[in-house]
């Protein structure tokens, strides 16, 4: 039996103190809404996303997922209780998720499809329940949810809180949504009031207890940082379980779409971003890899590999920056910039080599063949192509293509001016 899902993402997120819609703040490289949509679309083929504040930006960010978009009328019906007006779920039961829970995974919400009940309410127990709606339970039955601002001191001491996940039968939603009122501290329609309306009408409300760190709600920048820590621990634990060596994992940042294969090692202080794919490689301390592929290579310490790079069977050393380049069997040990370059096997890039790939208007390619010895401090003025088996002398500025087998040397003539030092600085006392 199918389950429809609705994700509430129309709120302003005032407590974030940001012009960006709350659900677009990122966790491990992806907007919060991306994480929850990933979980929801894995579970259901009928997912509705409710948008309002910053709707065009939110819609743009969900491009890769198949969802229905519902626009909330925030003027007439503000609040979580106004969000679902006009929803048409395909299935008999609708699972409603707050959009600001980026740590939820498909396995966390799957149990809602199994539990019987007119309404199944996700409940978590918190030592510090501040900020959440409290769940009032009497005689084993959920009575109602009271928001913090509307709660009495006694109700505030309740540690069972509303996770922000509900599974509701479609007819109940139709019956009770129009009956919500906005008579509360915020003057908003609260979805949570459905509980007491349904209870009064004799329907069953079943609590489903959930793990707190998977249903963490992000309302502020401090919450965002906390959610990031939990997500990072999760991502790194999974890769270690899969066989990746992480040295001092607390110091390493790995985004959610990074993948590893074979036996890999990542040393302390590294940042791995985007869709980087690492195969049987070692990334030494304090290196940054973004949207790049490393295969049987070693990179760093202190290297920066930028988007569109593919580095295979190569060794990249410290202070080397590689951008949108293909390196296959290459050594670049020290202090270089290799941008828009294609470099073939057996080639050695000397310290201080720069591809001058940009003329202020356009970017140009540099192509270097096999077994080329590039002397230190070489400048490739792109576009330029070097054939196999070439030696380029240190300090050369290369302004033309090179044929196979040559030595290329371009150095301005050296001029000596006798005694200039003393004329300029005067005689030294100790001289
Ligand atoms: C809500 C619950 C609270 C629960 C907590 C769990 C209500 C009234 N309260 O409080 O009981 O403990 O979540 O995290 O529901 N949204 C809309 N349209 C709106 C307002 C909000 O779509 O008009 C969306 C937001 O974008 C957000 C979600 O609903 O993703 C929750 O809204 P938020 O304001 O964060 O609710 P809380 O105060 O956290
Ligand atoms: Ca919230």
Coordinates of C-alpha atoms and ligand atoms in Angstrom, one line a residue:
X1 CA 0.0 0.0 0.0
X2 CA 1.4 3.4 -1.0
X3 CA 2.1 6.3 1.2
X4 CA 2.0 10.0 0.1
X5 CA 4.4 12.4 1.6
X6 CA 4.2 16.2 2.1
X7 CA 7.3 18.3 3.0
X8 CA 6.7 21.7 4.6
X9 CA 9.2 24.2 3.3
X10 CA 7.3 27.5 3.0
X11 CA 8.4 29.1 6.3
X12 CA 10.5 32.2 6.4
X13 CA 13.0 30.8 9.0
X14 CA 13.1 34.1 10.9
X15 CA 15.4 32.7 13.6
X16 CA 18.1 32.0 11.0
X17 CA 18.6 35.7 10.5
X18 CA 19.2 35.3 6.8
X19 CA 17.7 36.5 3.5
X20 CA 18.2 32.9 2.2
X21 CA 15.1 30.7 2.7
X22 CA 15.8 28.4 5.7
X23 CA 15.6 25.1 3.9
X24 CA 18.3 26.2 1.4
X25 CA 21.0 26.5 4.0
X26 CA 23.4 23.6 3.4
X27 CA 24.6 20.6 5.4
X28 CA 27.6 18.7 4.1
X29 CA 27.4 20.5 0.7
X30 CA 23.7 20.2 0.0
X31 CA 20.6 22.3 0.9
X32 CA 18.6 20.9 3.9
X33 CA 15.7 20.3 1.6
X34 CA 17.8 18.1 -0.7
X35 CA 18.5 15.7 2.2
X36 CA 14.9 15.3 3.2
X37 CA 13.8 15.0 -0.4
X38 CA 16.3 12.2 -0.9
X39 CA 14.8 10.4 2.0
X40 CA 11.2 11.1 0.9
X41 CA 11.5 10.2 -2.7
X42 CA 13.2 6.9 -1.8
X43 CA 10.1 6.0 0.1
X44 CA 7.2 7.3 -2.0
X45 CA 6.3 8.1 -5.6
X46 CA 3.8 10.8 -4.5
X47 CA 5.8 13.6 -2.8
X48 CA 4.5 17.1 -2.5
X49 CA 6.8 20.0 -1.5
X50 CA 5.0 23.0 0.0
X51 CA 6.8 26.3 -0.9
X52 CA 6.1 29.9 0.0
X53 CA 8.9 32.2 1.1
X54 CA 11.6 32.3 -1.6
X55 CA 9.6 29.8 -3.6
X56 CA 11.5 30.2 -6.9
X57 CA 14.8 29.6 -5.2
X58 CA 13.5 26.6 -3.4
X59 CA 12.0 25.1 -6.5
X60 CA 15.3 25.6 -8.4
X61 CA 17.2 23.7 -5.7
X62 CA 14.9 20.6 -5.9
X63 CA 15.3 20.2 -9.7
X64 CA 16.7 16.7 -9.6
X65 CA 13.7 15.3 -7.7
X66 CA 10.3 14.4 -9.0
X67 CA 7.9 16.2 -6.8
X68 CA 4.6 18.1 -6.9
X69 CA 4.8 21.7 -5.9
X70 CA 2.1 23.3 -3.7
X71 CA 2.2 27.0 -3.1
X72 CA 1.1 28.1 0.4
X73 CA -1.0 31.2 0.7
X74 CA 1.1 32.7 3.5
X75 CA -1.0 35.9 3.7
X76 CA -4.3 34.2 4.4
X77 CA -3.2 31.0 6.0
X78 CA 0.2 31.4 7.7
X79 CA 1.7 28.6 9.8
X80 CA 2.2 24.9 9.4
X81 CA -1.6 24.4 9.6
X82 CA -2.0 26.6 6.5
X83 CA 0.7 24.8 4.5
X84 CA -1.4 21.8 3.4
X85 CA -4.6 23.6 2.2
X86 CA -5.4 22.3 -1.2
X87 CA -3.2 19.2 -1.1
X88 CA -4.4 16.2 -3.1
X89 CA -2.6 13.1 -1.8
X90 CA -2.8 10.1 -4.1
X91 CA -2.8 7.5 -1.4
X92 CA -5.0 7.0 1.7
X93 CA -2.4 8.1 4.1
X94 CA -0.2 11.2 4.1
X95 CA 3.2 11.4 5.9
X96 CA 3.9 15.0 6.7
X97 CA 7.5 16.1 7.4
X98 CA 8.9 19.5 8.4
X99 CA 11.4 20.6 5.8
X100 CA 14.0 21.7 8.4
X101 CA 15.0 18.2 9.4
X102 CA 18.1 17.4 7.2
X103 CA 19.2 14.4 9.2
X104 CA 16.2 12.3 8.4
X105 CA 16.8 9.2 6.3
X106 CA 14.4 6.9 4.5
X107 CA 14.8 4.1 7.1
X108 CA 13.8 6.6 9.8
X109 CA 10.4 7.3 8.3
X110 CA 9.6 3.9 6.8
X111 CA 8.1 2.6 10.1
X112 CA 5.2 5.2 9.7
X113 CA 3.9 3.0 6.9
X114 CA 3.7 0.0 9.3
X115 CA 2.0 1.5 12.4
X116 CA -1.8 1.4 12.6
X117 CA -3.8 4.4 13.7
X118 CA -5.8 7.3 12.4
X119 CA -2.9 9.6 13.2
X120 CA 0.6 8.4 14.0
X121 CA 2.7 11.1 15.7
X122 CA 6.5 11.1 15.8
X123 CA 7.7 11.7 19.3
X124 CA 11.2 12.3 20.7
X125 CA 12.4 12.5 24.2
X126 CA 14.8 15.4 24.9
X127 CA 16.7 16.3 28.1
X128 CA 16.4 19.9 26.9
X129 CA 13.0 20.2 25.1
X130 CA 13.3 24.0 24.5
X131 CA 12.0 25.2 21.2
X132 CA 9.8 22.2 20.4
X133 CA 6.1 21.6 20.8
X134 CA 5.4 19.5 24.0
X135 CA 3.3 16.3 23.7
X136 CA 0.7 16.0 26.4
X137 CA 0.0 12.3 27.1
X138 CA -2.8 11.2 29.5
X139 CA -3.7 7.6 30.2
X140 CA -1.3 6.4 27.5
X141 CA -3.1 8.5 24.8
X142 CA -1.8 11.6 23.1
X143 CA -4.1 14.4 24.1
X144 CA -2.6 17.4 22.3
X145 CA 0.5 19.2 21.4
X146 CA 1.2 22.6 23.0
X147 CA 3.7 25.0 21.5
X148 CA 6.3 26.4 23.8
X149 CA 5.0 29.9 23.6
X150 CA 1.5 28.8 24.5
X151 CA 2.6 26.3 27.2
X152 CA 2.1 26.7 31.0
X153 CA 5.2 26.3 33.2
X154 CA 4.1 22.7 34.0
X155 CA 3.7 21.8 30.3
X156 CA 7.1 23.3 29.6
X157 CA 8.7 20.7 31.8
X158 CA 7.5 17.9 29.6
X159 CA 10.4 16.2 27.9
X160 CA 8.4 14.4 25.2
X161 CA 8.3 16.6 22.1
X162 CA 6.7 16.7 18.7
X163 CA 9.4 15.6 16.2
X164 CA 7.6 17.3 13.3
X165 CA 6.5 14.1 11.6
X166 CA 2.9 12.9 11.3
X167 CA 1.1 10.3 9.4
X168 CA -2.5 11.2 8.9
X169 CA -5.4 9.5 7.0
X170 CA -6.5 11.6 4.1
X171 CA -10.1 12.0 5.2
X172 CA -9.0 13.3 8.6
X173 CA -6.9 16.0 6.9
X174 CA -9.9 17.0 4.8
X175 CA -12.1 17.1 7.9
X176 CA -9.9 19.0 10.3
X177 CA -7.6 21.3 8.3
X178 CA -10.5 23.8 7.6
X179 CA -11.3 23.7 11.3
X180 CA -7.9 24.9 12.6
X181 CA -7.9 28.3 14.2
X182 CA -5.1 30.9 14.6
X183 CA -6.0 31.8 18.1
X184 CA -2.6 31.4 19.7
X185 CA 0.6 33.3 20.7
X186 CA 1.8 33.6 17.0
X187 CA -1.5 34.2 15.3
X188 CA -0.7 31.3 13.0
X189 CA -2.5 28.1 12.0
X190 CA -0.8 25.2 13.8
X191 CA -0.9 21.8 12.1
X192 CA -0.3 20.4 15.6
X193 CA -3.9 21.4 16.7
X194 CA -5.2 18.6 14.5
X195 CA -4.2 16.2 17.3
X196 CA -6.7 17.6 19.8
X197 CA -9.5 18.0 17.3
X198 CA -9.1 14.4 16.1
X199 CA -8.9 13.2 19.7
X200 CA -12.1 15.0 20.7
X201 CA -13.8 13.4 17.7
X202 CA -12.8 10.0 19.0
X203 CA -9.9 9.1 16.6
X204 CA -6.8 7.3 17.8
X205 CA -3.5 9.1 18.0
X206 CA -0.6 6.6 18.2
X207 CA 2.8 7.9 19.3
X208 CA 5.8 6.6 17.5
X209 CA 9.1 7.1 19.4
X210 CA 12.0 8.2 17.2
X211 CA 15.8 8.7 17.7
X212 CA 16.4 12.4 18.5
X213 CA 19.5 12.9 16.5
X214 CA 17.8 11.8 13.2
X215 CA 14.9 14.3 13.7
X216 CA 16.8 17.3 14.8
X217 CA 15.0 20.5 13.7
X218 CA 17.2 23.3 12.4
X219 CA 15.9 26.8 13.4
X220 CA 19.1 28.8 14.0
X221 CA 22.7 29.0 12.8
X222 CA 23.8 27.2 16.0
X223 CA 21.3 24.4 15.1
X224 CA 22.8 24.3 11.6
X225 CA 26.3 23.9 13.0
X226 CA 25.1 21.1 15.3
X227 CA 23.3 19.3 12.5
X228 CA 26.4 19.6 10.4
X229 CA 28.5 17.9 13.1
X230 CA 26.0 15.0 13.4
X231 CA 25.9 14.6 9.6
X232 CA 29.7 14.7 9.3
X233 CA 30.1 12.0 12.0
X234 CA 27.6 9.9 10.1
X235 CA 29.3 10.3 6.7
X236 CA 32.7 9.5 8.1
X237 CA 31.7 6.6 10.2
X238 CA 30.1 5.0 7.1
X239 CA 33.2 5.4 5.0
X240 CA 35.4 4.0 7.8
X241 CA 33.1 1.0 8.0
X242 CA 33.5 0.7 4.2
X243 CA 37.3 0.5 4.7
X244 CA 38.6 4.1 4.2
X245 CA 41.4 5.2 6.6
X246 CA 40.7 8.6 8.1
X247 CA 43.5 10.1 10.3
X248 CA 41.9 12.2 13.1
X249 CA 38.5 12.1 11.5
X250 CA 37.2 15.1 13.6
X251 CA 39.5 17.4 11.5
X252 CA 38.2 16.1 8.2
X253 CA 35.2 17.4 6.2
X254 CA 33.6 15.1 3.6
X255 CA 30.5 16.2 1.7
X256 CA 27.6 13.9 1.2
X257 CA 28.1 13.1 -2.5
X258 CA 31.9 12.2 -2.3
X259 CA 32.6 8.5 -3.0
X260 CA 35.5 6.2 -2.3
X261 CA 36.5 2.9 -3.9
X262 CA 39.3 0.5 -3.1
X263 CA 41.6 1.3 -0.2
X264 CA 41.9 5.0 0.4
X265 CA 43.5 7.1 3.1
X266 CA 42.7 10.7 4.0
X267 CA 45.0 12.5 6.5
X268 CA 44.0 15.1 9.0
X269 CA 42.7 18.5 8.0
X270 CA 41.5 17.5 4.5
X271 CA 38.3 18.9 2.8
X272 CA 36.6 16.7 0.2
X273 CA 33.8 18.4 -1.7
X274 CA 31.2 17.9 -4.4
X275 CA 31.0 14.7 -6.4
X276 CA 34.7 13.9 -5.8
X277 CA 35.5 10.2 -6.5
X278 CA 38.5 8.7 -4.9
X279 CA 39.9 5.4 -6.0
X280 CA 42.7 3.6 -4.1
X281 CA 44.5 6.9 -3.4
X282 CA 46.1 8.7 -0.5
X283 CA 45.2 12.3 0.3
X284 CA 47.8 13.8 2.6
X285 CA 47.2 16.4 5.3
X286 CA 45.4 19.7 4.7
X287 CA 44.5 19.1 1.1
X288 CA 41.3 20.3 -0.6
X289 CA 39.6 18.2 -3.3
X290 CA 36.5 19.5 -5.1
X291 CA 34.5 17.7 -7.8
X292 CA 37.6 15.8 -8.9
X293 CA 38.5 12.2 -9.6
X294 CA 41.7 10.6 -8.1
X295 CA 42.7 7.2 -9.2
X296 CA 45.7 5.3 -7.8
X297 CA 47.3 8.6 -6.9
X298 CA 48.8 10.5 -4.0
X299 CA 48.0 14.1 -3.4
X300 CA 49.3 16.7 -0.9
X301 CA 50.1 17.6 1.8
X302 CA 48.6 21.0 1.2
X303 CA 47.4 20.5 -2.4
X304 CA 44.3 21.9 -4.0
X305 CA 42.5 19.9 -6.6
X306 CA 39.7 21.9 -8.2
X307 CA 36.6 20.9 -10.2
X308 CA 36.9 18.9 -13.4
X309 CA 40.3 17.4 -12.6
X310 CA 41.0 13.7 -13.3
X311 CA 44.3 12.5 -11.8
X312 CA 45.4 9.0 -12.4
X313 CA 48.6 7.2 -11.3
X314 CA 50.1 10.5 -10.4
X315 CA 51.9 12.2 -7.5
X316 CA 50.9 15.7 -6.6
X317 CA 52.9 17.5 -3.9
X318 CA 52.6 20.5 -1.7
X319 CA 51.3 23.8 -2.9
X320 CA 50.2 22.4 -6.2
X321 CA 46.9 23.7 -7.6
X322 CA 45.2 21.6 -10.3
X323 CA 42.1 22.9 -12.1
X324 CA 40.1 21.1 -14.9
X325 CA 43.1 19.1 -15.9
X326 CA 43.8 15.5 -16.9
X327 CA 47.0 14.0 -15.5
X328 CA 47.9 10.5 -16.2
X329 CA 51.2 9.1 -14.7
X330 CA 52.5 12.6 -13.9
X331 CA 54.7 13.9 -11.0
X332 CA 54.2 17.5 -9.9
X333 CA 55.9 17.7 -6.6
X334 CA 56.0 21.4 -5.6
X335 CA 54.4 24.8 -6.0
X336 CA 52.6 24.7 -9.3
X337 CA 49.5 25.8 -11.1
X338 CA 48.1 23.4 -13.7
X339 CA 44.9 24.7 -15.2
X340 CA 43.1 23.4 -18.4
X341 CA 46.0 21.1 -19.0
X342 CA 46.3 17.6 -20.3
X343 CA 49.5 15.9 -19.3
X344 CA 50.6 12.4 -20.3
X345 CA 52.5 9.7 -18.5
X346 CA 56.2 9.8 -17.5
X347 CA 56.2 13.6 -17.4
X348 CA 57.8 15.5 -14.6
X349 CA 56.6 19.0 -13.7
X350 CA 59.3 21.0 -12.0
X351 CA 58.7 23.3 -9.0
X352 CA 57.1 26.6 -9.8
X353 CA 55.7 25.6 -13.1
X354 CA 52.7 27.7 -14.2
X355 CA 50.2 27.2 -17.0
X356 CA 49.3 30.8 -18.0
X357 CA 45.8 29.7 -19.1
X358 CA 43.9 33.0 -19.0
X359 CA 44.5 36.2 -21.0
X360 CA 41.9 38.2 -19.1
X361 CA 39.1 37.2 -21.5
X362 CA 39.3 33.5 -22.2
X363 CA 40.9 30.3 -20.9
X364 CA 43.2 28.3 -23.1
X365 CA 44.5 24.7 -23.0
X366 CA 48.0 23.4 -22.4
X367 CA 48.8 19.9 -23.7
X368 CA 52.0 18.1 -22.7
X369 CA 53.0 14.7 -24.1
X370 CA 54.8 11.7 -22.6
X371 CA 58.1 11.7 -20.8
X372 CA 58.6 15.4 -20.9
X373 CA 61.0 17.0 -18.4
X374 CA 59.6 20.4 -17.4
X375 CA 62.3 22.4 -15.7
X376 CA 61.5 24.5 -12.6
X377 CA 59.8 27.8 -13.1
X378 CA 58.6 27.0 -16.6
X379 CA 55.7 29.2 -17.9
X380 CA 53.4 27.7 -20.5
X381 CA 51.7 30.6 -22.4
X382 CA 48.5 28.8 -23.5
X383 CA 47.3 27.6 -25.9
X384 CA 50.4 25.5 -26.3
X385 CA 51.2 21.9 -27.2
X386 CA 54.3 20.0 -26.3
X387 CA 55.0 16.6 -28.0
X388 CA 56.6 13.5 -26.3
X389 CA 60.2 13.3 -25.2
X390 CA 61.0 17.0 -24.7
X391 CA 63.2 18.8 -22.3
X392 CA 62.2 22.3 -21.2
X393 CA 65.0 24.1 -19.4
X394 CA 64.4 25.7 -16.1
X395 CA 63.1 29.3 -16.3
X396 CA 61.7 28.9 -19.8
X397 CA 58.7 30.9 -20.9
X398 CA 57.1 28.8 -23.6
X399 CA 55.3 30.7 -26.4
X400 CA 55.2 28.1 -29.1
X401 CA 54.4 24.4 -29.7
X402 CA 57.3 22.0 -29.4
X403 CA 58.0 19.0 -31.7
X404 CA 59.2 15.6 -30.4
X405 CA 62.7 15.1 -29.0
X406 CA 63.9 18.8 -28.6
X407 CA 65.4 20.8 -25.9
X408 CA 63.7 24.2 -25.4
X409 CA 65.4 26.9 -23.6
X410 CA 64.3 30.5 -23.4
X411 CA 66.1 32.7 -20.9
X412 CA 66.7 36.5 -21.1
X413 CA 70.4 37.3 -21.4
X414 CA 72.1 37.9 -18.0
X415 CA 73.6 41.3 -17.5
X416 CA 76.2 42.1 -14.8
X417 CA 76.8 45.7 -13.5
X418 CA 80.1 45.9 -11.7
X419 CA 80.0 47.5 -8.2
X420 CA 76.3 48.5 -8.5
X421 CA 75.5 47.2 -5.0
X422 CA 77.8 49.6 -3.2
X423 CA 76.6 52.5 -5.3
X424 CA 73.1 51.8 -4.4
X425 CA 73.4 50.8 -0.7
X426 CA 76.7 52.4 0.2
X427 CA 79.7 50.6 1.9
X428 CA 78.7 48.3 4.7
X429 CA 80.4 49.1 8.1
X430 CA 81.5 45.5 8.5
X431 CA 82.9 45.3 5.0
Ligands
LIG1 C1 7.2 22.9 14.7 C2 6.0 22.3 15.5 C3 6.5 21.9 16.8 C4 7.6 20.8 16.6 C5 8.8 21.3 15.7 C6 9.7 20.2 15.4 C7 4.1 23.6 14.7 C8 3.1 24.6 15.0 N1 5.0 23.4 15.6 O1 7.7 24.0 15.3 O2 5.5 21.3 17.6 O3 8.1 20.4 17.9 O4 8.2 21.8 14.5 O5 10.8 20.6 14.7 O6 4.0 23.0 13.7 N2 6.4 26.0 7.4 C9 5.6 26.2 6.3 N3 4.6 27.2 6.3 C10 4.5 28.0 7.4 C11 5.3 27.8 8.5 C12 6.2 26.8 8.5 O7 5.7 25.4 5.3 O8 3.6 28.9 7.3 C13 7.4 25.0 7.4 C14 8.8 25.5 7.6 O9 9.4 25.9 6.4 C15 9.5 24.4 8.4 C16 8.4 23.6 9.0 O10 7.2 24.1 8.4 O11 10.2 23.6 7.5 C17 8.3 23.9 10.5 O12 8.2 25.2 10.8 P1 8.9 25.9 12.0 O13 8.6 27.4 12.0 O14 10.4 25.6 12.0 O15 8.2 25.2 13.2 P2 8.7 25.1 14.7 O16 8.5 26.3 15.4 O17 10.1 24.5 14.7
LIG2 CA1 11.6 24.0 13.1

